[in-house]
Every structure is written in C-alpha cells, then in structure tokens.
Amino acid sequence: MKHNSYFDGKVQSLELHTENGVATVGVITPGQYTFGTSTQEKMVITAGSLRVKLPDQDWQTVMSGEFFVVDKNVSFVVEAEQDVAYLCYYF
Amino acid sequence: MKHNSYFDGKVQSLELHTENGVATVGVITPGQYTFGTSTQEKMVITAGSLRVKLPDQDWQTVMSGEFFVVDKNVSFVVEAEQDVAYLCYYF
C-alpha cells in the first residue's frame, strides 16, 4: 500500500483501489497548503471542515460529508484550522 | 501525525484529532484480520464494503456509508475482498 507524505508530514495519505478507480484517504493537519492536480479530483471531507480556494473562485468552507471537485492541471489552496480527514478520488 | 501499519502493511492508518476525540482513517487491503480493542470503537466504512464478525454475532456486511460499533476489550474479525477505506472513532 502506498503511503504519501507532504509538507514535512503535515499532510499524509494512503492509497487504495476502489470501483471508481484510484483513491486516497488522508489527513490534513492545521495549516495552509497549495496542491497541484494531474487529474481531475473529487475530494470528500469525512471529518472536520476545510477552507478551499479553487482557481477563479472565492474561498469556500467544505464541511464533513460534503465534497468539492478540482479540474486537471490546476493548483488549489486548502486551509485547515483543525485536523481534517478526506477521501479523494482521481479521474 | 501518527502512521500505523499492521499485518505487514496490509492494514494501515493515519491518526487525527476530531471534535469527537481521537480517530483514524485507514485502508484495509484484501484479506482476513483479527483486531483487539482497548476502547469502544465506531468504524465508518467510507469506500468499499467490509465483512465483520463481532463477538457472539453472525458475520455481517457493512457497506460504504454504514458503520459498526465494537465494545471495549474484545476481539473482532474483518474480511475485505477489495480495498476498503474507513474512519474509526475511539471512545
């Protein structure tokens, strides 16, 4: 199983294969982080809430149980005030 | 962030702190595994489905979006036929 670690371990994830393709479950600890996508991503927040800045959009707060979609080949910014858990699908 | 690895890496998890206390997000790869609890646990399946044998109960299948609760100080058996993602709360 692949274990990913970003930003000095402040964001980590575990990879799995689902009927919807590759996905990761992960944890984001408090802080602000910029990510780049190489595929379209659907990020479901499973615990906590996450502030998200998608390209050309205002900041939004995504609550537990909600999700957001990020286009391919863009960068986006997330901000966590407490630990956040997510499940991310790659398309 | 704590990264846990069990059964030669076939089950791995990442720890987080939520408003409901400590939790882990994790992945279970195909296989059958026996776990022991030191606290009560609430396990939410977030991707895939998991066969679960709780003490004194029949096997049950827990689907994505569903959860099961395990008492403190017992052991229970899980069986995955494909990768399963979960979010587990410890009480």
Short mmCIF file of N, CA and C in Angstrom, two decimals:
data_model
loop_
_atom_site.label_atom_id
_atom_site.label_comp_id
_atom_site.label_asym_id
_atom_site.label_seq_id
_atom_site.Cartn_x
_atom_site.Cartn_y
_atom_site.Cartn_z
N MET A 1 0.85 -1.19 0.00
CA MET A 1 0.00 0.00 0.00
C MET A 1 0.90 1.25 0.00
N LYS A 2 0.51 2.22 -0.85
CA LYS A 2 1.33 3.45 -0.93
C LYS A 2 0.92 4.43 0.19
N HIS A 3 1.99 4.95 0.88
CA HIS A 3 1.77 5.94 1.93
C HIS A 3 2.45 7.23 1.47
N ASN A 4 1.67 8.29 1.29
CA ASN A 4 2.22 9.57 0.80
C ASN A 4 2.35 10.55 1.96
N SER A 5 3.42 11.35 1.93
CA SER A 5 3.63 12.35 2.97
C SER A 5 4.07 13.66 2.33
N TYR A 6 3.37 14.74 2.65
CA TYR A 6 3.65 16.03 2.03
C TYR A 6 3.89 17.08 3.12
N PHE A 7 4.54 18.16 2.75
CA PHE A 7 4.73 19.30 3.66
C PHE A 7 5.26 18.82 5.01
N ASP A 8 6.41 18.09 4.93
CA ASP A 8 7.06 17.62 6.17
C ASP A 8 6.08 16.82 7.03
N GLY A 9 5.25 16.01 6.39
CA GLY A 9 4.37 15.11 7.13
C GLY A 9 3.10 15.73 7.64
N LYS A 10 2.89 17.02 7.33
CA LYS A 10 1.67 17.68 7.84
C LYS A 10 0.42 17.24 7.08
N VAL A 11 0.65 16.71 5.89
CA VAL A 11 -0.46 16.12 5.12
C VAL A 11 0.02 14.72 4.71
N GLN A 12 -0.77 13.70 5.05
CA GLN A 12 -0.38 12.34 4.68
C GLN A 12 -1.59 11.61 4.11
N SER A 13 -1.31 10.62 3.29
CA SER A 13 -2.42 9.86 2.72
C SER A 13 -2.02 8.42 2.45
N LEU A 14 -3.03 7.59 2.29
CA LEU A 14 -2.87 6.17 1.99
C LEU A 14 -3.66 5.89 0.72
N GLU A 15 -3.06 5.13 -0.20
CA GLU A 15 -3.71 4.90 -1.49
C GLU A 15 -4.51 3.61 -1.48
N LEU A 16 -5.63 3.62 -2.16
CA LEU A 16 -6.42 2.39 -2.32
C LEU A 16 -7.03 2.37 -3.71
N HIS A 17 -7.49 1.16 -4.10
CA HIS A 17 -8.14 0.99 -5.41
C HIS A 17 -9.61 0.71 -5.15
N THR A 18 -10.48 1.53 -5.71
CA THR A 18 -11.91 1.39 -5.50
C THR A 18 -12.58 1.07 -6.84
N GLU A 19 -13.89 0.77 -6.77
CA GLU A 19 -14.62 0.53 -8.02
C GLU A 19 -14.68 1.81 -8.86
N ASN A 20 -14.35 2.96 -8.25
CA ASN A 20 -14.32 4.22 -9.01
C ASN A 20 -12.88 4.61 -9.38
N GLY A 21 -11.97 3.64 -9.27
CA GLY A 21 -10.57 3.91 -9.61
C GLY A 21 -9.73 4.20 -8.38
N VAL A 22 -8.55 4.78 -8.61
CA VAL A 22 -7.62 5.05 -7.51
C VAL A 22 -8.21 6.13 -6.61
N ALA A 23 -7.97 5.99 -5.33
CA ALA A 23 -8.39 7.00 -4.36
C ALA A 23 -7.35 7.05 -3.25
N THR A 24 -7.44 8.09 -2.44
CA THR A 24 -6.60 8.14 -1.24
C THR A 24 -7.48 8.55 -0.06
N VAL A 25 -7.14 8.06 1.11
CA VAL A 25 -7.69 8.61 2.35
C VAL A 25 -6.53 9.34 3.01
N GLY A 26 -6.85 10.48 3.59
CA GLY A 26 -5.75 11.23 4.15
C GLY A 26 -6.16 12.14 5.28
N VAL A 27 -5.14 12.74 5.88
CA VAL A 27 -5.33 13.68 6.99
C VAL A 27 -4.56 14.97 6.67
N ILE A 28 -5.22 16.09 6.88
CA ILE A 28 -4.60 17.41 6.74
C ILE A 28 -4.56 18.03 8.13
N THR A 29 -3.37 18.34 8.61
CA THR A 29 -3.25 18.98 9.93
C THR A 29 -3.33 20.50 9.74
N PRO A 30 -3.54 21.24 10.83
CA PRO A 30 -3.71 22.69 10.71
C PRO A 30 -2.62 23.35 9.89
N GLY A 31 -3.04 24.24 8.97
CA GLY A 31 -2.09 24.97 8.14
C GLY A 31 -2.72 25.28 6.80
N GLN A 32 -1.95 25.99 5.94
CA GLN A 32 -2.42 26.30 4.58
C GLN A 32 -1.48 25.64 3.58
N TYR A 33 -2.04 24.97 2.59
CA TYR A 33 -1.25 24.16 1.68
C TYR A 33 -1.73 24.37 0.24
N THR A 34 -0.80 24.44 -0.69
CA THR A 34 -1.14 24.54 -2.11
C THR A 34 -0.83 23.21 -2.79
N PHE A 35 -1.82 22.69 -3.50
CA PHE A 35 -1.67 21.42 -4.21
C PHE A 35 -1.79 21.65 -5.71
N GLY A 36 -1.17 20.79 -6.50
CA GLY A 36 -1.35 20.80 -7.95
C GLY A 36 -1.97 19.50 -8.37
N THR A 37 -2.86 19.54 -9.37
CA THR A 37 -3.52 18.31 -9.83
C THR A 37 -2.94 17.85 -11.16
N SER A 38 -2.92 16.53 -11.36
CA SER A 38 -2.52 15.99 -12.68
C SER A 38 -3.72 15.26 -13.29
N THR A 39 -4.75 15.08 -12.46
CA THR A 39 -6.02 14.54 -12.97
C THR A 39 -7.12 15.38 -12.33
N GLN A 40 -8.36 15.16 -12.76
CA GLN A 40 -9.47 15.76 -12.03
C GLN A 40 -9.57 15.04 -10.70
N GLU A 41 -9.94 15.76 -9.64
CA GLU A 41 -10.04 15.16 -8.31
C GLU A 41 -11.39 15.49 -7.69
N LYS A 42 -11.93 14.50 -6.97
CA LYS A 42 -13.15 14.73 -6.17
C LYS A 42 -12.74 14.47 -4.74
N MET A 43 -12.79 15.51 -3.91
CA MET A 43 -12.33 15.38 -2.53
C MET A 43 -13.53 15.44 -1.58
N VAL A 44 -13.77 14.33 -0.90
CA VAL A 44 -14.87 14.23 0.07
C VAL A 44 -14.28 14.46 1.46
N ILE A 45 -14.83 15.39 2.20
CA ILE A 45 -14.38 15.63 3.58
C ILE A 45 -15.13 14.67 4.49
N THR A 46 -14.39 13.84 5.24
CA THR A 46 -15.07 12.84 6.09
C THR A 46 -15.01 13.21 7.57
N ALA A 47 -14.14 14.12 7.96
CA ALA A 47 -14.12 14.62 9.36
C ALA A 47 -13.53 16.02 9.34
N GLY A 48 -14.12 16.89 10.17
CA GLY A 48 -13.64 18.26 10.22
C GLY A 48 -14.21 19.08 9.08
N SER A 49 -13.69 20.30 8.91
CA SER A 49 -14.12 21.13 7.78
C SER A 49 -12.89 21.81 7.18
N LEU A 50 -12.92 22.04 5.89
CA LEU A 50 -11.75 22.53 5.15
C LEU A 50 -12.09 23.80 4.37
N ARG A 51 -11.23 24.82 4.47
CA ARG A 51 -11.38 26.02 3.67
C ARG A 51 -10.66 25.73 2.35
N VAL A 52 -11.32 26.06 1.23
CA VAL A 52 -10.78 25.71 -0.09
C VAL A 52 -10.83 26.91 -1.02
N LYS A 53 -9.74 27.15 -1.73
CA LYS A 53 -9.71 28.22 -2.74
C LYS A 53 -9.41 27.56 -4.08
N LEU A 54 -10.46 27.41 -4.89
CA LEU A 54 -10.28 26.84 -6.23
C LEU A 54 -9.97 27.96 -7.21
N PRO A 55 -9.32 27.63 -8.35
CA PRO A 55 -8.97 28.68 -9.31
C PRO A 55 -10.18 29.51 -9.71
N ASP A 56 -10.02 30.83 -9.69
CA ASP A 56 -11.07 31.77 -10.12
C ASP A 56 -12.34 31.68 -9.28
N GLN A 57 -12.22 31.16 -8.05
CA GLN A 57 -13.40 31.12 -7.17
C GLN A 57 -13.03 31.72 -5.82
N ASP A 58 -14.05 32.13 -5.08
CA ASP A 58 -13.82 32.62 -3.72
C ASP A 58 -13.51 31.45 -2.80
N TRP A 59 -12.98 31.77 -1.64
CA TRP A 59 -12.80 30.77 -0.60
C TRP A 59 -14.16 30.19 -0.24
N GLN A 60 -14.19 28.88 -0.03
CA GLN A 60 -15.42 28.23 0.45
C GLN A 60 -15.06 27.29 1.59
N THR A 61 -16.03 27.00 2.45
CA THR A 61 -15.81 26.05 3.53
C THR A 61 -16.54 24.76 3.20
N VAL A 62 -15.81 23.67 3.16
CA VAL A 62 -16.41 22.37 2.83
C VAL A 62 -16.52 21.56 4.12
N MET A 63 -17.72 21.21 4.49
CA MET A 63 -17.98 20.54 5.76
C MET A 63 -17.88 19.02 5.62
N SER A 64 -17.82 18.35 6.76
CA SER A 64 -17.79 16.89 6.76
C SER A 64 -19.01 16.34 6.02
N GLY A 65 -18.80 15.42 5.11
CA GLY A 65 -19.90 14.85 4.33
C GLY A 65 -20.08 15.53 2.98
N GLU A 66 -19.46 16.72 2.83
CA GLU A 66 -19.53 17.45 1.56
C GLU A 66 -18.27 17.19 0.73
N PHE A 67 -18.31 17.58 -0.54
CA PHE A 67 -17.13 17.37 -1.39
C PHE A 67 -16.95 18.55 -2.34
N PHE A 68 -15.77 18.61 -2.93
CA PHE A 68 -15.52 19.59 -3.99
C PHE A 68 -14.73 18.88 -5.09
N VAL A 69 -14.82 19.42 -6.30
CA VAL A 69 -14.14 18.84 -7.46
C VAL A 69 -13.11 19.85 -7.98
N VAL A 70 -11.94 19.34 -8.32
CA VAL A 70 -10.86 20.19 -8.83
C VAL A 70 -10.51 19.71 -10.24
N ASP A 71 -10.38 20.66 -11.14
CA ASP A 71 -10.04 20.31 -12.52
C ASP A 71 -8.61 19.76 -12.61
N LYS A 72 -8.33 19.17 -13.74
CA LYS A 72 -7.00 18.62 -14.05
C LYS A 72 -6.00 19.76 -14.30
N ASN A 73 -4.76 19.58 -13.89
CA ASN A 73 -3.66 20.51 -14.22
C ASN A 73 -3.89 21.93 -13.70
N VAL A 74 -4.43 22.05 -12.51
CA VAL A 74 -4.55 23.37 -11.87
C VAL A 74 -3.96 23.26 -10.46
N SER A 75 -3.79 24.43 -9.83
CA SER A 75 -3.38 24.36 -8.42
C SER A 75 -4.51 24.95 -7.57
N PHE A 76 -4.63 24.49 -6.36
CA PHE A 76 -5.66 24.98 -5.46
C PHE A 76 -5.09 25.04 -4.05
N VAL A 77 -5.74 25.84 -3.20
CA VAL A 77 -5.21 26.07 -1.86
C VAL A 77 -6.24 25.57 -0.85
N VAL A 78 -5.75 24.89 0.19
CA VAL A 78 -6.64 24.47 1.27
C VAL A 78 -6.11 25.01 2.59
N GLU A 79 -7.01 25.21 3.52
CA GLU A 79 -6.61 25.70 4.83
C GLU A 79 -7.41 24.95 5.89
N ALA A 80 -6.69 24.36 6.85
CA ALA A 80 -7.34 23.61 7.92
C ALA A 80 -7.06 24.32 9.24
N GLU A 81 -8.10 24.44 10.07
CA GLU A 81 -7.91 25.04 11.40
C GLU A 81 -7.81 23.95 12.44
N GLN A 82 -8.27 22.73 12.08
CA GLN A 82 -8.10 21.55 12.95
C GLN A 82 -7.82 20.37 12.02
N ASP A 83 -7.56 19.21 12.56
CA ASP A 83 -7.28 18.06 11.70
C ASP A 83 -8.50 17.78 10.83
N VAL A 84 -8.25 17.49 9.57
CA VAL A 84 -9.30 17.19 8.61
C VAL A 84 -9.00 15.83 7.98
N ALA A 85 -10.04 15.00 7.84
CA ALA A 85 -9.88 13.72 7.14
C ALA A 85 -10.62 13.81 5.81
N TYR A 86 -10.04 13.18 4.79
CA TYR A 86 -10.67 13.25 3.47
C TYR A 86 -10.53 11.92 2.72
N LEU A 87 -11.34 11.79 1.71
CA LEU A 87 -11.26 10.66 0.77
C LEU A 87 -11.24 11.31 -0.61
N CYS A 88 -10.20 11.09 -1.37
CA CYS A 88 -10.04 11.76 -2.65
C CYS A 88 -10.01 10.76 -3.80
N TYR A 89 -10.86 11.02 -4.80
CA TYR A 89 -10.90 10.17 -6.00
C TYR A 89 -10.20 10.89 -7.15
N TYR A 90 -9.51 10.15 -7.97
CA TYR A 90 -8.75 10.70 -9.10
C TYR A 90 -9.37 10.15 -10.39
N PHE A 91 -9.69 11.06 -11.31
CA PHE A 91 -10.39 10.62 -12.52
C PHE A 91 -9.55 10.84 -13.79
N MET B 1 2.20 13.50 12.78
CA MET B 1 1.00 12.69 12.57
C MET B 1 1.39 11.22 12.72
N LYS B 2 0.59 10.45 13.45
CA LYS B 2 0.92 9.03 13.64
C LYS B 2 0.43 8.20 12.45
N HIS B 3 1.37 7.35 11.93
CA HIS B 3 1.03 6.43 10.83
C HIS B 3 1.17 5.02 11.38
N ASN B 4 0.08 4.27 11.36
CA ASN B 4 0.09 2.90 11.91
C ASN B 4 0.09 1.89 10.77
N SER B 5 0.83 0.80 10.97
CA SER B 5 0.89 -0.25 9.95
C SER B 5 0.76 -1.60 10.62
N TYR B 6 -0.18 -2.42 10.14
CA TYR B 6 -0.44 -3.71 10.77
C TYR B 6 -0.37 -4.81 9.72
N PHE B 7 -0.18 -6.04 10.17
CA PHE B 7 -0.21 -7.20 9.27
C PHE B 7 0.68 -6.96 8.05
N ASP B 8 1.94 -6.67 8.32
CA ASP B 8 2.92 -6.43 7.24
C ASP B 8 2.44 -5.37 6.26
N GLY B 9 1.81 -4.35 6.77
CA GLY B 9 1.44 -3.22 5.91
C GLY B 9 0.12 -3.41 5.17
N LYS B 10 -0.55 -4.55 5.38
CA LYS B 10 -1.82 -4.80 4.66
C LYS B 10 -2.96 -3.96 5.21
N VAL B 11 -2.79 -3.49 6.43
CA VAL B 11 -3.76 -2.56 7.01
C VAL B 11 -2.95 -1.38 7.53
N GLN B 12 -3.27 -0.18 7.10
CA GLN B 12 -2.54 0.99 7.56
C GLN B 12 -3.53 2.10 7.93
N SER B 13 -3.10 2.97 8.82
CA SER B 13 -4.00 4.06 9.21
C SER B 13 -3.20 5.30 9.59
N LEU B 14 -3.88 6.43 9.58
CA LEU B 14 -3.33 7.72 9.96
C LEU B 14 -4.21 8.28 11.06
N GLU B 15 -3.58 8.84 12.09
CA GLU B 15 -4.33 9.30 13.26
C GLU B 15 -4.66 10.78 13.13
N LEU B 16 -5.83 11.16 13.61
CA LEU B 16 -6.20 12.57 13.67
C LEU B 16 -7.00 12.83 14.93
N HIS B 17 -7.10 14.13 15.27
CA HIS B 17 -7.87 14.53 16.45
C HIS B 17 -9.10 15.27 15.96
N THR B 18 -10.27 14.79 16.31
CA THR B 18 -11.51 15.40 15.87
C THR B 18 -12.26 15.95 17.06
N GLU B 19 -13.37 16.65 16.77
CA GLU B 19 -14.18 17.17 17.89
C GLU B 19 -14.80 16.02 18.67
N ASN B 20 -14.78 14.79 18.10
CA ASN B 20 -15.28 13.61 18.82
C ASN B 20 -14.14 12.79 19.40
N GLY B 21 -12.96 13.40 19.49
CA GLY B 21 -11.81 12.69 20.05
C GLY B 21 -10.90 12.11 18.99
N VAL B 22 -10.04 11.17 19.43
CA VAL B 22 -9.07 10.60 18.50
C VAL B 22 -9.80 9.74 17.47
N ALA B 23 -9.30 9.75 16.25
CA ALA B 23 -9.85 8.91 15.19
C ALA B 23 -8.71 8.49 14.29
N THR B 24 -8.99 7.51 13.44
CA THR B 24 -8.02 7.15 12.41
C THR B 24 -8.75 7.00 11.08
N VAL B 25 -8.06 7.34 10.01
CA VAL B 25 -8.54 6.97 8.69
C VAL B 25 -7.60 5.87 8.22
N GLY B 26 -8.14 4.89 7.54
CA GLY B 26 -7.27 3.79 7.17
C GLY B 26 -7.74 3.03 5.95
N VAL B 27 -6.88 2.13 5.53
CA VAL B 27 -7.17 1.26 4.38
C VAL B 27 -6.92 -0.18 4.78
N ILE B 28 -7.86 -1.04 4.42
CA ILE B 28 -7.72 -2.48 4.63
C ILE B 28 -7.63 -3.13 3.24
N THR B 29 -6.54 -3.81 2.99
CA THR B 29 -6.41 -4.49 1.69
C THR B 29 -7.01 -5.90 1.82
N PRO B 30 -7.25 -6.57 0.68
CA PRO B 30 -7.92 -7.86 0.74
C PRO B 30 -7.26 -8.85 1.71
N GLY B 31 -8.10 -9.50 2.51
CA GLY B 31 -7.61 -10.49 3.48
C GLY B 31 -8.53 -10.55 4.67
N GLN B 32 -8.19 -11.45 5.62
CA GLN B 32 -8.96 -11.55 6.86
C GLN B 32 -8.05 -11.19 8.03
N TYR B 33 -8.53 -10.34 8.93
CA TYR B 33 -7.68 -9.80 10.00
C TYR B 33 -8.46 -9.81 11.32
N THR B 34 -7.78 -10.14 12.39
CA THR B 34 -8.38 -10.09 13.73
C THR B 34 -7.78 -8.91 14.49
N PHE B 35 -8.65 -8.07 15.04
CA PHE B 35 -8.22 -6.91 15.81
C PHE B 35 -8.68 -7.04 17.26
N GLY B 36 -7.96 -6.40 18.16
CA GLY B 36 -8.38 -6.33 19.56
C GLY B 36 -8.62 -4.88 19.92
N THR B 37 -9.65 -4.61 20.75
CA THR B 37 -9.93 -3.22 21.11
C THR B 37 -9.50 -2.93 22.54
N SER B 38 -9.07 -1.68 22.79
CA SER B 38 -8.76 -1.26 24.17
C SER B 38 -9.74 -0.18 24.60
N THR B 39 -10.51 0.31 23.60
CA THR B 39 -11.59 1.26 23.89
C THR B 39 -12.77 0.80 23.03
N GLN B 40 -13.94 1.45 23.24
CA GLN B 40 -15.03 1.21 22.31
C GLN B 40 -14.64 1.87 20.99
N GLU B 41 -15.05 1.28 19.87
CA GLU B 41 -14.71 1.83 18.56
C GLU B 41 -15.97 1.94 17.70
N LYS B 42 -16.02 3.02 16.94
CA LYS B 42 -17.09 3.17 15.94
C LYS B 42 -16.39 3.25 14.59
N MET B 43 -16.61 2.26 13.73
CA MET B 43 -15.91 2.20 12.45
C MET B 43 -16.88 2.51 11.30
N VAL B 44 -16.61 3.61 10.62
CA VAL B 44 -17.42 4.03 9.48
C VAL B 44 -16.71 3.59 8.20
N ILE B 45 -17.41 2.84 7.35
CA ILE B 45 -16.81 2.44 6.07
C ILE B 45 -17.03 3.58 5.08
N THR B 46 -15.95 4.09 4.49
CA THR B 46 -16.10 5.23 3.57
C THR B 46 -15.91 4.83 2.11
N ALA B 47 -15.32 3.66 1.86
CA ALA B 47 -15.22 3.15 0.47
C ALA B 47 -15.11 1.63 0.54
N GLY B 48 -15.81 0.98 -0.40
CA GLY B 48 -15.79 -0.49 -0.40
C GLY B 48 -16.80 -1.04 0.60
N SER B 49 -16.73 -2.35 0.84
CA SER B 49 -17.60 -2.97 1.85
C SER B 49 -16.78 -3.99 2.63
N LEU B 50 -17.11 -4.17 3.88
CA LEU B 50 -16.31 -4.98 4.78
C LEU B 50 -17.17 -6.03 5.46
N ARG B 51 -16.68 -7.29 5.47
CA ARG B 51 -17.36 -8.35 6.22
C ARG B 51 -16.83 -8.27 7.65
N VAL B 52 -17.75 -8.34 8.62
CA VAL B 52 -17.35 -8.14 10.01
C VAL B 52 -17.97 -9.22 10.89
N LYS B 53 -17.15 -9.80 11.77
CA LYS B 53 -17.65 -10.79 12.74
C LYS B 53 -17.39 -10.22 14.13
N LEU B 54 -18.45 -9.71 14.76
CA LEU B 54 -18.34 -9.18 16.12
C LEU B 54 -18.59 -10.32 17.11
N PRO B 55 -18.09 -10.20 18.34
CA PRO B 55 -18.26 -11.27 19.34
C PRO B 55 -19.73 -11.66 19.48
N ASP B 56 -20.00 -12.98 19.46
CA ASP B 56 -21.37 -13.51 19.67
C ASP B 56 -22.36 -13.04 18.61
N GLN B 57 -21.87 -12.60 17.46
CA GLN B 57 -22.78 -12.21 16.38
C GLN B 57 -22.41 -12.93 15.09
N ASP B 58 -23.34 -13.01 14.16
CA ASP B 58 -23.05 -13.59 12.86
C ASP B 58 -22.22 -12.61 12.04
N TRP B 59 -21.63 -13.13 10.97
CA TRP B 59 -20.96 -12.25 10.03
C TRP B 59 -21.98 -11.26 9.45
N GLN B 60 -21.54 -10.04 9.25
CA GLN B 60 -22.39 -9.04 8.59
C GLN B 60 -21.56 -8.30 7.55
N THR B 61 -22.21 -7.75 6.54
CA THR B 61 -21.51 -6.93 5.55
C THR B 61 -21.85 -5.47 5.79
N VAL B 62 -20.81 -4.67 5.99
CA VAL B 62 -21.01 -3.24 6.25
C VAL B 62 -20.62 -2.49 4.98
N MET B 63 -21.56 -1.79 4.43
CA MET B 63 -21.36 -1.10 3.16
C MET B 63 -20.79 0.30 3.36
N SER B 64 -20.31 0.90 2.28
CA SER B 64 -19.81 2.27 2.32
C SER B 64 -20.91 3.20 2.83
N GLY B 65 -20.58 4.04 3.80
CA GLY B 65 -21.57 4.94 4.40
C GLY B 65 -22.18 4.39 5.67
N GLU B 66 -22.00 3.07 5.89
CA GLU B 66 -22.53 2.45 7.11
C GLU B 66 -21.42 2.32 8.14
N PHE B 67 -21.81 1.99 9.39
CA PHE B 67 -20.79 1.82 10.44
C PHE B 67 -21.17 0.68 11.37
N PHE B 68 -20.21 0.27 12.16
CA PHE B 68 -20.48 -0.70 13.22
C PHE B 68 -19.70 -0.26 14.47
N VAL B 69 -20.18 -0.73 15.61
CA VAL B 69 -19.57 -0.35 16.88
C VAL B 69 -19.02 -1.61 17.55
N VAL B 70 -17.83 -1.49 18.10
CA VAL B 70 -17.19 -2.64 18.77
C VAL B 70 -16.96 -2.27 20.23
N ASP B 71 -17.29 -3.18 21.13
CA ASP B 71 -17.10 -2.92 22.55
C ASP B 71 -15.61 -2.85 22.91
N LYS B 72 -15.36 -2.36 24.09
CA LYS B 72 -14.01 -2.26 24.65
C LYS B 72 -13.50 -3.65 25.03
N ASN B 73 -12.21 -3.89 24.85
CA ASN B 73 -11.55 -5.13 25.34
C ASN B 73 -12.14 -6.41 24.75
N VAL B 74 -12.45 -6.39 23.47
CA VAL B 74 -12.88 -7.61 22.77
C VAL B 74 -12.05 -7.73 21.49
N SER B 75 -12.16 -8.92 20.87
CA SER B 75 -11.51 -9.01 19.56
C SER B 75 -12.59 -9.24 18.51
N PHE B 76 -12.33 -8.80 17.31
CA PHE B 76 -13.31 -8.95 16.23
C PHE B 76 -12.56 -9.23 14.94
N VAL B 77 -13.26 -9.81 13.97
CA VAL B 77 -12.62 -10.24 12.73
C VAL B 77 -13.23 -9.45 11.57
N VAL B 78 -12.37 -9.03 10.65
CA VAL B 78 -12.87 -8.35 9.45
C VAL B 78 -12.31 -9.07 8.23
N GLU B 79 -13.06 -8.98 7.15
CA GLU B 79 -12.62 -9.62 5.91
C GLU B 79 -12.94 -8.69 4.75
N ALA B 80 -11.90 -8.38 3.96
CA ALA B 80 -12.07 -7.49 2.80
C ALA B 80 -11.81 -8.29 1.54
N GLU B 81 -12.66 -8.08 0.55
CA GLU B 81 -12.44 -8.74 -0.75
C GLU B 81 -11.83 -7.78 -1.75
N GLN B 82 -11.91 -6.47 -1.40
CA GLN B 82 -11.23 -5.45 -2.21
C GLN B 82 -10.77 -4.39 -1.21
N ASP B 83 -10.03 -3.41 -1.66
CA ASP B 83 -9.55 -2.38 -0.73
C ASP B 83 -10.75 -1.69 -0.09
N VAL B 84 -10.65 -1.47 1.21
CA VAL B 84 -11.71 -0.81 1.97
C VAL B 84 -11.10 0.39 2.70
N ALA B 85 -11.82 1.51 2.66
CA ALA B 85 -11.39 2.69 3.43
C ALA B 85 -12.34 2.88 4.60
N TYR B 86 -11.78 3.30 5.73
CA TYR B 86 -12.62 3.50 6.91
C TYR B 86 -12.18 4.74 7.69
N LEU B 87 -13.07 5.15 8.57
CA LEU B 87 -12.79 6.22 9.53
C LEU B 87 -13.23 5.63 10.86
N CYS B 88 -12.32 5.54 11.81
CA CYS B 88 -12.63 4.88 13.08
C CYS B 88 -12.49 5.86 14.25
N TYR B 89 -13.53 5.92 15.07
CA TYR B 89 -13.52 6.76 16.28
C TYR B 89 -13.30 5.89 17.51
N TYR B 90 -12.57 6.38 18.47
CA TYR B 90 -12.22 5.65 19.70
C TYR B 90 -12.84 6.40 20.87
N PHE B 91 -13.63 5.68 21.70
CA PHE B 91 -14.32 6.36 22.81
C PHE B 91 -13.84 5.92 24.18
#
